[in-house]
Short mmCIF file of C-alpha atoms and ligand atoms in Angstrom, two decimals:
data_model
loop_
_atom_site.label_atom_id
_atom_site.label_comp_id
_atom_site.label_asym_id
_atom_site.label_seq_id
_atom_site.Cartn_x
_atom_site.Cartn_y
_atom_site.Cartn_z
CA UNK A 1 46.61 -38.53 -28.47
CA UNK A 2 44.72 -41.06 -30.71
CA UNK A 3 45.64 -44.79 -31.76
CA UNK A 4 45.96 -43.37 -35.62
CA UNK A 5 48.49 -40.51 -34.06
CA UNK A 6 50.57 -43.20 -33.20
CA UNK A 7 50.83 -45.33 -36.29
CA UNK A 8 51.53 -42.00 -38.48
CA UNK A 9 54.50 -40.41 -37.19
CA UNK A 10 55.63 -37.37 -38.79
CA UNK A 11 57.49 -37.88 -42.03
CA UNK A 12 60.73 -36.25 -40.52
CA UNK A 13 61.18 -39.78 -38.52
CA UNK A 14 60.10 -41.78 -41.34
CA UNK A 15 63.59 -41.52 -42.96
CA UNK A 16 65.23 -42.36 -39.57
CA UNK A 17 62.93 -45.35 -38.93
CA UNK A 18 63.66 -47.20 -42.57
CA UNK A 19 66.87 -46.17 -42.12
CA UNK A 20 67.34 -47.88 -38.67
CA UNK A 21 65.81 -50.99 -40.32
CA UNK A 22 68.37 -50.89 -43.17
CA UNK A 23 71.40 -50.47 -41.05
CA UNK A 24 70.37 -52.93 -38.22
CA UNK A 25 70.26 -55.40 -41.10
CA UNK A 26 73.29 -54.10 -42.69
CA UNK A 27 75.04 -54.67 -39.37
CA UNK A 28 73.88 -58.10 -38.45
CA UNK A 29 75.21 -59.24 -42.03
CA UNK A 30 78.39 -57.54 -41.24
CA UNK A 31 78.34 -59.38 -38.12
CA UNK A 32 77.55 -62.85 -39.46
CA UNK A 33 80.21 -62.04 -42.25
CA UNK A 34 83.00 -61.64 -39.78
CA UNK A 35 81.66 -64.83 -37.52
CA UNK A 36 80.79 -67.18 -40.23
CA UNK A 37 79.84 -69.71 -38.01
CA UNK A 38 76.83 -71.24 -40.08
CA UNK A 39 74.45 -72.16 -37.24
CA UNK A 40 74.39 -68.67 -35.88
CA UNK A 41 73.19 -67.06 -39.13
CA UNK A 42 69.35 -66.48 -37.85
CA UNK A 43 69.89 -65.11 -34.45
CA UNK A 44 71.61 -62.03 -35.12
CA UNK A 45 69.20 -61.16 -37.93
CA UNK A 46 66.52 -61.57 -35.49
CA UNK A 47 67.92 -59.22 -32.91
CA UNK A 48 68.38 -56.59 -36.22
CA UNK A 49 64.51 -57.13 -36.87
CA UNK A 50 63.47 -56.81 -33.50
CA UNK A 51 65.15 -53.72 -32.83
CA UNK A 52 63.94 -52.15 -36.30
CA UNK A 53 59.99 -53.04 -35.31
CA UNK A 54 60.86 -51.73 -31.58
CA UNK A 55 61.96 -48.57 -32.59
CA UNK A 56 60.69 -47.86 -36.25
CA UNK A 57 57.32 -49.85 -36.05
CA UNK A 58 55.80 -52.36 -37.95
CA UNK A 59 56.72 -50.96 -41.58
CA UNK A 60 60.69 -50.99 -40.72
CA UNK A 61 60.07 -54.32 -38.79
CA UNK A 62 58.54 -55.63 -42.20
CA UNK A 63 61.63 -54.14 -44.41
CA UNK A 64 63.98 -55.44 -41.79
CA UNK A 65 62.45 -58.94 -42.08
CA UNK A 66 62.64 -59.10 -45.70
CA UNK A 67 66.05 -57.29 -46.12
CA UNK A 68 67.53 -60.14 -43.39
CA UNK A 69 65.70 -63.09 -45.61
CA UNK A 70 67.24 -61.74 -49.04
CA UNK A 71 70.76 -61.32 -46.82
CA UNK A 72 70.78 -64.87 -45.25
CA UNK A 73 69.77 -66.25 -48.95
CA UNK A 74 72.78 -64.22 -50.06
CA UNK A 75 74.99 -65.41 -47.38
CA UNK A 76 73.95 -69.05 -47.55
CA UNK A 77 75.06 -68.79 -51.56
CA UNK A 78 77.14 -65.94 -52.41
CA UNK A 79 77.34 -67.16 -55.93
CA UNK A 80 73.64 -66.71 -56.30
CA UNK A 81 73.21 -70.65 -57.01
CA UNK A 82 70.08 -70.90 -54.40
CA UNK A 83 69.39 -74.65 -54.27
CA UNK A 84 65.47 -75.60 -54.16
CA UNK A 85 66.05 -77.24 -50.82
CA UNK A 86 67.20 -73.77 -49.12
CA UNK A 87 63.73 -72.49 -49.75
CA UNK A 88 61.50 -73.78 -46.80
CA UNK A 89 64.27 -72.96 -44.61
CA UNK A 90 64.16 -69.08 -46.04
CA UNK A 91 60.34 -69.27 -45.69
CA UNK A 92 60.18 -70.54 -42.11
CA UNK A 93 62.97 -67.80 -41.32
CA UNK A 94 60.99 -65.11 -43.03
CA UNK A 95 57.55 -66.16 -41.54
CA UNK A 96 59.45 -65.93 -38.15
CA UNK A 97 61.02 -62.78 -38.58
CA UNK A 98 57.30 -61.53 -39.68
CA UNK A 99 56.05 -62.72 -36.53
CA UNK A 100 59.03 -61.37 -34.48
CA UNK A 101 58.66 -58.09 -35.83
CA UNK A 102 54.86 -57.86 -35.69
CA UNK A 103 55.28 -58.76 -31.73
CA UNK A 104 58.05 -56.47 -31.08
CA UNK A 105 56.06 -53.58 -32.83
CA UNK A 106 53.17 -54.43 -31.07
CA UNK A 107 54.87 -54.40 -27.37
CA UNK A 108 56.21 -51.28 -28.48
CA UNK A 109 52.92 -49.92 -29.58
CA UNK A 110 51.23 -51.08 -26.18
CA UNK A 111 53.97 -49.52 -24.23
CA UNK A 112 53.68 -46.26 -26.03
CA UNK A 113 49.39 -46.60 -25.12
CA UNK A 114 50.56 -47.36 -21.80
CA UNK A 115 52.75 -44.34 -21.67
CA UNK A 116 50.22 -41.96 -23.25
CA UNK A 117 47.58 -43.03 -20.89
CA UNK A 118 49.58 -42.50 -17.82
CA UNK A 119 50.31 -39.10 -19.14
CA UNK A 120 46.70 -38.58 -19.99
CA UNK A 121 45.60 -39.68 -16.44
CA UNK A 122 48.19 -37.40 -14.68
CA UNK A 123 47.26 -34.37 -16.76
CA UNK A 124 43.54 -34.89 -15.73
CA UNK A 125 44.48 -35.52 -12.32
CA UNK A 126 46.49 -32.11 -12.46
CA UNK A 127 43.23 -30.36 -14.07
CA UNK A 128 40.62 -31.80 -11.85
CA UNK A 129 42.88 -30.81 -8.54
CA UNK A 130 43.14 -27.27 -10.01
CA UNK A 131 39.18 -27.46 -10.66
CA UNK A 132 38.85 -28.65 -6.79
CA UNK A 133 41.13 -25.62 -5.80
CA UNK A 134 38.79 -23.11 -7.65
CA UNK A 135 35.26 -24.48 -6.55
CA UNK A 136 37.04 -24.76 -2.98
CA UNK A 137 37.75 -20.75 -3.45
CA UNK A 138 34.52 -20.09 -4.78
CA UNK A 139 32.80 -21.90 -1.89
CA UNK A 140 34.78 -20.10 0.67
CA UNK A 141 33.67 -16.53 -1.08
CA UNK A 142 30.15 -17.66 -1.09
CA UNK A 143 30.29 -18.67 2.65
CA UNK A 144 32.00 -14.99 3.15
CA UNK A 145 29.52 -13.32 1.58
CA UNK A 146 26.68 -15.11 3.30
CA UNK A 147 28.02 -14.37 6.76
CA UNK A 148 27.94 -10.60 5.36
CA UNK A 149 24.76 -10.96 4.37
CA UNK A 150 23.46 -12.39 7.57
CA UNK A 151 25.43 -9.90 9.43
CA UNK A 152 23.60 -7.26 7.42
CA UNK A 153 20.29 -9.06 8.21
CA UNK A 154 20.88 -8.97 11.84
CA UNK A 155 21.78 -5.20 11.70
CA UNK A 156 18.55 -4.64 9.83
CA UNK A 157 16.55 -6.79 12.21
CA UNK A 158 18.16 -4.70 15.04
CA UNK A 159 16.78 -1.66 13.38
CA UNK A 160 13.45 -3.07 13.12
CA UNK A 161 13.34 -3.77 16.57
CA UNK A 162 13.58 -0.26 17.12
CA UNK A 163 10.61 1.08 15.63
CA UNK A 164 7.31 0.98 17.40
CA UNK A 165 5.73 -0.68 14.35
CA UNK A 166 4.59 -4.25 14.51
CA UNK A 167 6.91 -6.09 11.79
CA UNK A 168 6.64 -9.62 11.17
CA UNK A 169 7.92 -12.12 8.20
CA UNK A 170 5.94 -15.07 7.38
CA UNK A 171 6.46 -17.54 4.78
CA UNK A 172 4.51 -18.74 1.82
CA UNK A 173 2.35 -21.35 4.47
CA UNK A 174 1.72 -18.08 6.73
CA UNK A 175 4.45 -19.86 9.23
CA UNK A 176 6.19 -16.58 11.38
CA UNK A 177 9.77 -16.48 10.61
CA UNK A 178 10.55 -13.12 12.00
CA UNK A 179 8.82 -11.22 14.93
CA UNK A 180 10.09 -7.97 16.07
CA UNK A 181 10.00 -6.08 19.29
CA UNK A 182 6.83 -4.06 18.22
CA UNK A 183 4.81 -7.39 17.47
CA UNK A 184 5.98 -8.69 21.09
CA UNK A 185 4.47 -5.34 22.94
CA UNK A 186 1.39 -5.25 20.42
CA UNK A 187 0.24 -9.00 20.81
CA UNK A 188 2.17 -10.08 23.80
CA UNK A 189 3.84 -13.16 22.31
CA UNK A 190 7.67 -13.45 22.86
CA UNK A 191 9.56 -13.92 19.47
CA UNK A 192 10.34 -17.74 20.56
CA UNK A 193 6.67 -18.33 21.22
CA UNK A 194 5.72 -16.94 17.92
CA UNK A 195 8.30 -17.86 15.57
CA UNK A 196 6.97 -21.30 13.69
CA UNK A 197 3.18 -20.48 14.35
CA UNK A 198 1.07 -19.69 11.55
CA UNK A 199 0.30 -16.07 12.09
CA UNK A 200 -3.51 -16.04 11.13
CA UNK A 201 -4.20 -18.74 13.80
CA UNK A 202 -2.19 -17.33 16.26
CA UNK A 203 -3.69 -14.19 15.93
CA UNK A 204 -7.05 -14.97 14.71
CA UNK A 205 -7.15 -12.31 11.89
CA UNK A 206 -10.69 -11.19 10.68
CA UNK A 207 -10.22 -10.18 7.17
CA UNK A 208 -12.29 -7.36 5.60
CA UNK A 209 -12.63 -9.70 2.71
CA UNK A 210 -11.93 -13.33 1.51
CA UNK A 211 -8.59 -14.23 2.23
CA UNK A 212 -8.01 -15.80 -1.49
CA UNK A 213 -8.78 -12.54 -2.96
CA UNK A 214 -6.36 -10.89 -0.77
CA UNK A 215 -3.57 -13.19 -1.73
CA UNK A 216 -4.39 -13.09 -5.45
CA UNK A 217 -3.94 -9.27 -5.12
CA UNK A 218 -0.84 -9.99 -3.18
CA UNK A 219 0.42 -12.32 -5.90
CA UNK A 220 -0.49 -10.11 -8.56
CA UNK A 221 0.69 -6.58 -7.24
CA UNK A 222 3.15 -7.65 -4.90
CA UNK A 223 1.32 -5.96 -2.14
CA UNK A 224 -1.91 -5.46 -0.08
CA UNK A 225 -3.10 -2.90 2.23
CA UNK A 226 -6.09 -2.78 4.47
CA UNK A 227 -7.57 -3.28 7.87
CA UNK A 228 -7.40 -6.21 9.84
CA UNK A 229 -8.91 -7.13 13.34
CA UNK A 230 -6.53 -9.06 15.73
CA UNK A 231 -6.75 -11.20 18.90
CA UNK A 232 -4.30 -10.31 21.69
CA UNK A 233 -2.57 -12.97 23.85
CA UNK A 234 -4.64 -11.69 26.63
CA UNK A 235 -8.03 -12.30 24.40
CA UNK A 236 -8.48 -8.66 23.74
CA UNK A 237 -9.06 -7.19 20.32
CA UNK A 238 -6.74 -5.11 18.37
CA UNK A 239 -7.21 -3.35 14.98
CA UNK A 240 -4.21 -2.54 12.87
CA UNK A 241 -3.83 -0.86 9.29
CA UNK A 242 -1.90 -3.56 7.74
CA UNK A 243 0.45 -3.77 4.76
CA UNK A 244 1.76 -6.58 3.39
CA UNK A 245 4.54 -6.99 0.62
CA UNK A 246 5.61 -10.02 -1.10
CA UNK A 247 9.29 -11.08 -1.27
CA UNK A 248 10.56 -12.92 -3.94
CA UNK A 249 13.93 -15.09 -4.32
CA UNK A 250 16.34 -14.39 -7.35
CA UNK A 251 14.14 -16.50 -9.92
CA UNK A 252 11.33 -14.61 -9.19
CA UNK A 253 9.62 -17.31 -7.17
CA UNK A 254 7.50 -15.79 -3.85
CA UNK A 255 9.20 -16.96 -0.75
CA UNK A 256 8.01 -14.55 2.06
CA UNK A 257 5.76 -12.02 3.17
CA UNK A 258 6.67 -9.13 5.14
CA UNK A 259 3.69 -7.45 7.31
CA UNK A 260 3.59 -4.44 8.97
CA UNK A 261 0.54 -3.31 11.04
CA UNK A 262 -0.09 0.08 12.90
CA UNK A 263 -2.33 0.09 15.73
CA UNK A 264 -5.35 1.97 14.76
CA UNK A 265 -7.94 0.55 17.68
CA UNK A 266 -8.39 3.86 19.35
CA UNK A 267 -8.85 5.72 15.92
CA UNK A 268 -11.54 3.31 14.69
CA UNK A 269 -13.48 3.26 18.46
CA UNK A 270 -13.76 6.74 18.02
CA UNK A 271 -14.71 6.82 14.36
CA UNK A 272 -17.46 3.84 15.63
CA UNK A 273 -18.70 5.90 18.21
CA UNK A 274 -18.99 8.83 15.88
CA UNK A 275 -20.84 6.91 13.18
CA UNK A 276 -22.90 5.65 15.96
CA UNK A 277 -24.10 8.59 17.05
CA UNK A 278 -24.67 9.94 13.59
CA UNK A 279 -26.96 6.59 13.31
CA UNK A 280 -28.77 7.18 16.64
CA UNK A 281 -29.32 10.77 14.99
CA UNK A 282 -30.73 9.77 12.02
CA UNK A 283 -32.93 7.25 13.93
CA UNK A 284 -33.86 10.14 16.27
CA UNK A 285 -34.94 12.19 13.07
CA UNK A 286 -36.26 9.48 11.61
CA UNK A 287 -38.77 8.87 14.98
CA UNK A 288 -39.51 12.43 15.23
CA UNK A 289 -40.68 12.86 11.58
CA UNK A 290 -42.85 9.56 12.40
CA UNK A 291 -43.90 10.60 15.89
CA UNK A 292 -45.16 14.38 14.16
CA UNK A 293 -46.56 12.67 11.24
CA UNK A 294 -48.28 9.91 13.54
CA UNK A 295 -49.66 12.80 15.61
CA UNK A 296 -50.79 14.94 13.00
CA UNK A 297 -52.51 11.90 11.26
CA UNK A 298 -54.11 10.96 14.69
CA UNK A 299 -55.43 14.61 15.32
CA UNK A 300 -56.94 15.07 12.00
CA UNK A 301 -58.44 11.65 12.03
CA UNK A 302 -59.48 11.60 15.62
CA UNK A 303 -62.42 14.04 15.03
CA UNK A 304 -64.21 11.94 12.17
CA UNK A 305 -63.58 8.84 14.19
CA UNK A 306 -65.05 10.47 17.42
CA UNK A 307 -67.95 11.41 15.03
CA UNK A 308 -68.39 8.06 13.91
CA UNK A 309 -68.70 6.62 17.06
CA UNK A 310 -71.37 9.00 18.38
CA UNK A 311 -73.38 8.34 15.44
CA UNK A 312 -73.17 4.92 15.54
CA UNK A 313 -74.34 5.10 19.55
CA UNK A 314 -77.21 7.30 18.62
CA UNK A 315 -78.29 5.09 15.78
CA UNK A 316 -78.45 2.01 17.99
CA UNK A 317 -80.44 4.11 20.43
CA UNK A 318 -82.99 5.20 17.66
CA UNK A 319 -83.09 1.52 17.08
CA UNK A 320 -83.78 0.39 20.67
CA UNK A 321 -87.11 2.53 21.35
CA UNK A 322 -90.14 1.28 20.41
CA UNK A 323 -90.96 1.50 17.64
CA UNK A 324 -87.36 2.32 16.20
CA UNK A 325 -86.99 5.06 14.53
CA UNK A 326 -85.85 4.24 11.36
CA UNK A 327 -85.53 7.63 9.65
CA UNK A 328 -83.03 9.01 12.64
CA UNK A 329 -81.34 5.46 12.24
CA UNK A 330 -80.88 6.39 8.78
CA UNK A 331 -79.67 9.68 9.23
CA UNK A 332 -76.93 8.44 12.10
CA UNK A 333 -75.70 5.65 9.18
CA UNK A 334 -75.74 8.46 6.49
CA UNK A 335 -73.25 10.59 8.77
CA UNK A 336 -71.40 7.80 9.69
CA UNK A 337 -70.57 7.39 6.25
CA UNK A 338 -69.64 10.97 5.86
CA UNK A 339 -67.31 10.92 8.62
CA UNK A 340 -66.18 7.71 7.30
CA UNK A 341 -65.33 9.80 4.14
CA UNK A 342 -63.75 12.64 5.85
CA UNK A 343 -61.20 10.43 7.47
CA UNK A 344 -60.26 8.84 4.20
CA UNK A 345 -59.94 12.20 2.33
CA UNK A 346 -57.64 13.25 5.47
CA UNK A 347 -55.66 10.23 4.62
CA UNK A 348 -55.64 11.17 1.12
CA UNK A 349 -54.37 14.70 1.91
CA UNK A 350 -51.48 13.44 4.41
CA UNK A 351 -50.29 11.23 1.61
CA UNK A 352 -50.37 13.64 -1.10
CA UNK A 353 -48.69 16.19 1.02
CA UNK A 354 -45.93 13.67 1.69
CA UNK A 355 -45.77 12.64 -2.05
CA UNK A 356 -45.79 16.19 -3.49
CA UNK A 357 -43.46 17.60 -0.85
CA UNK A 358 -41.42 19.34 -2.92
CA UNK A 359 -38.21 17.74 -4.20
CA UNK A 360 -34.78 19.42 -5.02
CA UNK A 361 -34.41 19.10 -8.62
CA UNK A 362 -30.58 19.15 -9.02
CA UNK A 363 -28.52 17.75 -11.89
CA UNK A 364 -27.01 14.44 -9.99
CA UNK A 365 -24.19 11.92 -10.97
CA UNK A 366 -25.47 8.58 -9.52
CA UNK A 367 -22.03 7.50 -9.34
CA UNK A 368 -21.05 10.53 -7.24
CA UNK A 369 -23.98 9.50 -4.91
CA UNK A 370 -23.29 5.86 -4.74
CA UNK A 371 -19.68 6.66 -4.00
CA UNK A 372 -20.67 9.22 -1.12
CA UNK A 373 -22.99 6.53 0.44
CA UNK A 374 -20.14 3.72 0.27
CA UNK A 375 -17.97 5.96 2.15
CA UNK A 376 -20.44 6.34 4.53
CA UNK A 377 -20.99 2.81 5.26
CA UNK A 378 -17.54 1.64 4.92
CA UNK A 379 -17.40 1.11 8.49
CA UNK A 380 -20.89 -0.98 8.65
CA UNK A 381 -19.54 -3.18 5.65
CA UNK A 382 -16.05 -4.24 7.37
CA UNK A 383 -17.61 -4.88 10.96
CA UNK A 384 -19.79 -7.36 9.22
CA UNK A 385 -17.32 -8.62 7.06
CA UNK A 386 -19.16 -8.13 3.86
CA UNK A 387 -16.98 -7.66 0.65
CA UNK A 388 -18.09 -5.10 -1.54
CA UNK A 389 -18.11 -4.99 -5.43
CA UNK A 390 -18.78 -2.07 -7.87
CA UNK A 391 -19.78 -2.09 -11.38
CA UNK A 392 -20.39 1.15 -12.14
CA UNK A 393 -20.60 2.26 -16.05
CA UNK A 394 -18.94 5.25 -17.16
CA UNK A 395 -20.57 8.03 -18.91
CA UNK A 396 -23.61 7.33 -17.39
CA UNK A 397 -26.85 9.84 -17.88
CA UNK A 398 -27.09 12.88 -15.01
CA UNK A 399 -30.39 12.55 -13.19
CA UNK A 400 -32.76 15.35 -12.09
CA UNK A 401 -33.52 14.97 -8.54
CA UNK A 402 -33.11 15.40 -5.01
CA UNK A 403 -29.24 14.25 -4.24
CA UNK A 404 -29.95 13.94 -0.57
CA UNK A 405 -32.85 11.56 -1.02
CA UNK A 406 -31.27 9.39 -3.86
CA UNK A 407 -28.53 8.66 -1.13
CA UNK A 408 -31.55 7.78 1.70
CA UNK A 409 -32.45 5.59 -1.01
CA UNK A 410 -29.10 3.68 -1.77
CA UNK A 411 -28.21 3.77 2.10
CA UNK A 412 -31.26 2.11 3.05
CA UNK A 413 -30.82 -0.88 0.41
CA UNK A 414 -27.44 -1.42 1.27
CA UNK A 415 -27.93 -1.14 5.31
CA UNK A 416 -30.89 -3.86 4.41
CA UNK A 417 -28.55 -5.79 2.28
CA UNK A 418 -26.05 -5.78 4.98
CA UNK A 419 -28.70 -6.61 7.74
CA UNK A 420 -29.94 -9.59 5.70
CA UNK A 421 -26.52 -11.18 5.09
CA UNK A 422 -25.00 -10.80 8.67
CA UNK A 423 -27.96 -13.25 9.49
CA UNK A 424 -26.12 -16.02 7.76
CA UNK A 425 -23.67 -18.00 9.84
CA UNK A 426 -21.54 -18.94 6.80
CA UNK A 427 -21.23 -18.52 3.12
CA UNK A 428 -20.03 -15.39 1.29
CA UNK A 429 -21.24 -12.08 2.22
CA UNK A 430 -20.86 -10.38 -1.01
CA UNK A 431 -22.71 -6.87 -1.91
CA UNK A 432 -22.85 -5.74 -5.52
CA UNK A 433 -23.76 -2.42 -6.47
CA UNK A 434 -24.34 -1.64 -10.25
CA UNK A 435 -25.27 1.40 -12.17
CA UNK A 436 -25.78 1.19 -16.10
CA UNK A 437 -28.25 2.07 -18.64
CA UNK A 438 -31.19 0.39 -18.94
CA UNK A 439 -32.89 -0.77 -22.56
CA UNK A 440 -34.83 2.67 -22.56
CA UNK A 441 -31.71 4.50 -21.99
CA UNK A 442 -32.54 5.35 -18.53
CA UNK A 443 -30.46 4.61 -15.61
CA UNK A 444 -30.83 1.33 -13.59
CA UNK A 445 -29.43 0.77 -10.17
CA UNK A 446 -28.92 -2.43 -8.69
CA UNK A 447 -28.19 -3.38 -5.05
CA UNK A 448 -27.58 -7.06 -4.95
CA UNK A 449 -26.47 -9.35 -1.55
CA UNK A 450 -26.20 -12.88 -1.15
CA UNK A 451 -28.37 -12.46 2.23
CA UNK A 452 -31.27 -14.75 3.50
CA UNK A 453 -33.13 -13.68 0.39
CA UNK A 454 -36.97 -12.96 0.08
CA UNK A 455 -39.85 -15.35 0.05
CA UNK A 456 -41.46 -14.59 -3.65
CA UNK A 457 -44.89 -14.07 -2.19
CA UNK A 458 -43.46 -11.22 0.05
CA UNK A 459 -42.15 -9.70 -2.99
CA UNK A 460 -44.59 -6.61 -2.87
CA UNK A 461 -45.37 -6.79 0.88
CA UNK A 462 -42.26 -5.36 1.39
CA UNK A 463 -42.83 -1.99 0.31
CA UNK A 464 -45.83 -2.03 2.60
CA UNK A 465 -45.39 0.79 5.16
CA UNK A 466 -45.03 -0.88 8.87
CA UNK A 467 -44.27 -4.46 7.34
CA UNK A 468 -41.16 -5.64 9.01
CA UNK A 469 -39.49 -8.89 10.08
CA UNK A 470 -36.85 -7.15 12.52
CA UNK A 471 -37.15 -7.21 15.88
CA UNK A 472 -36.07 -3.42 16.25
CA UNK A 473 -37.30 -2.56 12.66
CA UNK A 474 -39.91 0.08 11.50
CA UNK A 475 -40.94 -0.91 8.21
CA UNK A 476 -40.90 2.52 6.78
CA UNK A 477 -37.29 2.25 5.15
CA UNK A 478 -38.58 0.47 1.71
CA UNK A 479 -42.07 2.40 1.84
CA UNK A 480 -40.25 5.71 1.95
CA UNK A 481 -37.44 4.36 -0.74
CA UNK A 482 -40.18 3.95 -2.92
CA UNK A 483 -42.05 6.83 -2.53
CA UNK A 484 -38.89 9.07 -3.17
CA UNK A 485 -38.17 7.11 -6.58
CA UNK A 486 -41.61 7.39 -7.68
CA UNK A 487 -41.53 10.89 -6.97
CA UNK A 488 -38.51 11.11 -8.99
CA UNK A 489 -40.35 9.54 -12.15
CA UNK A 490 -38.70 6.27 -11.53
CA UNK A 491 -39.66 2.65 -10.43
CA UNK A 492 -38.21 0.60 -7.28
CA UNK A 493 -38.85 -3.41 -7.19
CA UNK A 494 -37.42 -6.42 -5.43
CA UNK A 495 -36.57 -9.97 -7.12
CA UNK A 496 -34.78 -12.99 -5.80
CA UNK A 497 -31.16 -13.49 -6.42
CA UNK A 498 -29.63 -16.73 -7.41
CA UNK A 499 -28.48 -18.87 -5.57
CA UNK A 500 -29.42 -16.73 -2.53
CA UNK A 501 -30.29 -13.27 -1.39
CA UNK A 502 -32.19 -10.59 -2.93
CA UNK A 503 -31.73 -7.64 -5.67
CA UNK A 504 -33.33 -4.65 -5.33
CA UNK A 505 -33.31 -2.27 -8.21
CA UNK A 506 -34.81 1.20 -9.32
CA UNK A 507 -34.64 3.32 -12.43
CA UNK A 508 -34.63 7.05 -12.82
CA UNK A 509 -35.52 8.88 -15.95
CA UNK A 510 -32.00 10.27 -17.76
CA UNK A 511 -31.88 14.33 -18.57
CA UNK A 512 -30.42 15.02 -21.80
CA UNK A 513 -27.23 16.15 -19.99
CA UNK A 514 -24.31 13.13 -20.27
CA UNK A 515 -21.56 13.11 -17.64
CA UNK A 516 -18.25 14.02 -19.82
P1 LIG B 601 -37.04 -2.54 8.06
O1 LIG B 601 -35.44 -2.50 7.63
O2 LIG B 601 -36.88 -1.52 9.19
O3 LIG B 601 -37.63 -3.83 8.44
P2 LIG B 601 -37.79 -1.99 5.79
O4 LIG B 601 -38.74 -0.95 5.04
O5 LIG B 601 -36.38 -1.45 5.28
O6 LIG B 601 -37.95 -1.89 7.16
O7 LIG B 601 -37.86 -3.32 4.98
C1 LIG B 601 -38.67 -4.39 5.14
C2 LIG B 601 -38.29 -5.80 5.64
O8 LIG B 601 -38.33 -6.57 4.30
C3 LIG B 601 -37.33 -5.98 6.33
O9 LIG B 601 -37.80 -6.17 7.64
C4 LIG B 601 -37.04 -7.58 5.81
O10 LIG B 601 -37.64 -8.35 6.22
C5 LIG B 601 -37.32 -7.11 4.43
N1 LIG B 601 -35.98 -6.74 3.38
C6 LIG B 601 -35.72 -5.94 3.18
N2 LIG B 601 -34.44 -5.55 2.71
C7 LIG B 601 -34.25 -6.89 2.21
C8 LIG B 601 -33.33 -7.77 1.90
N3 LIG B 601 -32.01 -7.11 1.04
N4 LIG B 601 -33.10 -9.13 1.98
C9 LIG B 601 -33.99 -10.00 2.61
N5 LIG B 601 -35.14 -8.99 3.10
C10 LIG B 601 -35.57 -8.05 2.98
#
C-alpha cells in the first residue's frame, strides 16, 4: 500500500473519524463541565485531541483542536464576554493542540507504515519461500532427467561396444571423448588411454585432401565421408572408410564429431595390386610397342647405314692410292649421300606411318572421358595426397575422335602432374582439370598442377621424343600426346603456372553436335 493510500481512507470511515473528533471533544467538554476545576481544563481536551488524531488522522485532529479551543473559550466565559487578556492563553492552547494533534497523527501514521512494511515483508518472504520450493522441485526434476539421459547414453554406448566398427566421439578441438571397443581392437589403444588424446595426433591421420576443406564441408553439411590412413599403436598402417557426423547443441552450436571407421585395408591392398598390375601391363605394352618400333627402325635404317660405312671406307681407299682416284671418290661420296637420303626417307615414312595411323572417329563427350580417367587415377591421387578440383562446363560441344587415345592424353597429363607434385616436400598438392570452350568455340582442356614447374627455356623441349628428367622415365609420353592431339586437328602446349607448377592445355575442334 502506498503513502497516499493511507492518507486517503475510504469515504465510509470519513464520517466515523470526524464523528470521533466531535464526540471526543464533546465528551471532554462534558467531563470538564462536571468537574469544574478551572486549572484542569486543558489536559482533558488534549486527551480528546490525541485520541481524535490517533484514530482519525491529521484532519480530525485539527477539527478536535479547533473545537476544543472554542469549547475552552465558551467554558471560561459562558456569557460570551471573552476578555482580551484570555486571547494569548487561547492562542497558546490552540497552537499546543495543533502540535499534539500533528504529533499524534504522525506517530499513528509511522506505526501504520511500519505495520504495512512488516506485512509486505512477510508476504515477500512467503512468496520467496514458494519460489525456492518451486526451483528446488524443478532442479530435482532436471537431475532426474539427466540421470535418465545418462543411463540411456550408457545403454547406447554399451550397444556401440557390441559393433565391430570403430566408433569414437571427439570434441571440436579433436580431443577424444568416447572410444568404443571396436576402436580399441582396430587401433590397439584402450579406452582409458585414448580418451583425452587428440585423435589425429594419436592415429597420425593421413587425409585425402586438406583438413581445412574437410572441416569446412563438415560444418556446412553436417557430415563428411572419405578414406583415411591411420597408424595403429604397433606402428602398422590401416586404411579406413571414414564417416564423420557433426553433433550440435540445442542452440545449434557444433559440440562434437561422431566418427565411424571401417577397416578397408585388405580391399585397398587388392585394388592397389590390381592397379599396379594394370600399370605394369600398360608399361609392358608401351615397351613392347617401343621395342617393335625400334627394331623395325633399326632394321630399315641399318641397311643404308651399313652402305654409308662401306662407301666411306671405299672412298678412303680410293683417296689413299697414288695418284688418288678422284672419280671413284666422287662416286663413293655420291652413294653416301644417296644412302643418307634413303635413311632419312625411311625415318620419314615411319613417322608418316605413326602419324597417319587410322584414328577411330567417334563422337566423344570430353567430360565423360575426363571422368573415366579420374576414376582410373583415383588411387594414385589419394596415395600422393593430391586434392583434385574439376571445372567442367556443361553443354560442351562433342568432338570427333578416338576415345581411348584421348583418355591416354589426359591420363598422361594427370600422371605427369601428380609426379611433379610428389617431388615437393611441402605446400599444397592441387590438381585442376578444366574443360571449356575457347574463343573460337573449340574445346579447350587444361590440366594445372602445383608441382615443381618447368623452366621457360624447356617448354618446347618437353615434347621431344626421349626427353625426360625422371630416372625411370621414357620421355615419350608428351611426344605421343602431342602427336595424338595434332592427329585430331588440335594443339597441345605447356606454360608455367603461377605461383608454382605447370599448365598443359590442348584444343580440339568442335563438331556441330552439342551435348544436350
Ligand atoms: P616421362 O614422363 O617419361 O619423363 P614425358 O614425355 O611425359 O615423359 O615428360 C617429359 C618430361 O617433361 C618429364 O620428364 C618432366 O621433366 C617434364 N614434365 C612433364 N610434365 C610435367 C609437369 N606437369 N611438371 C613439370 N615437368 C613436367
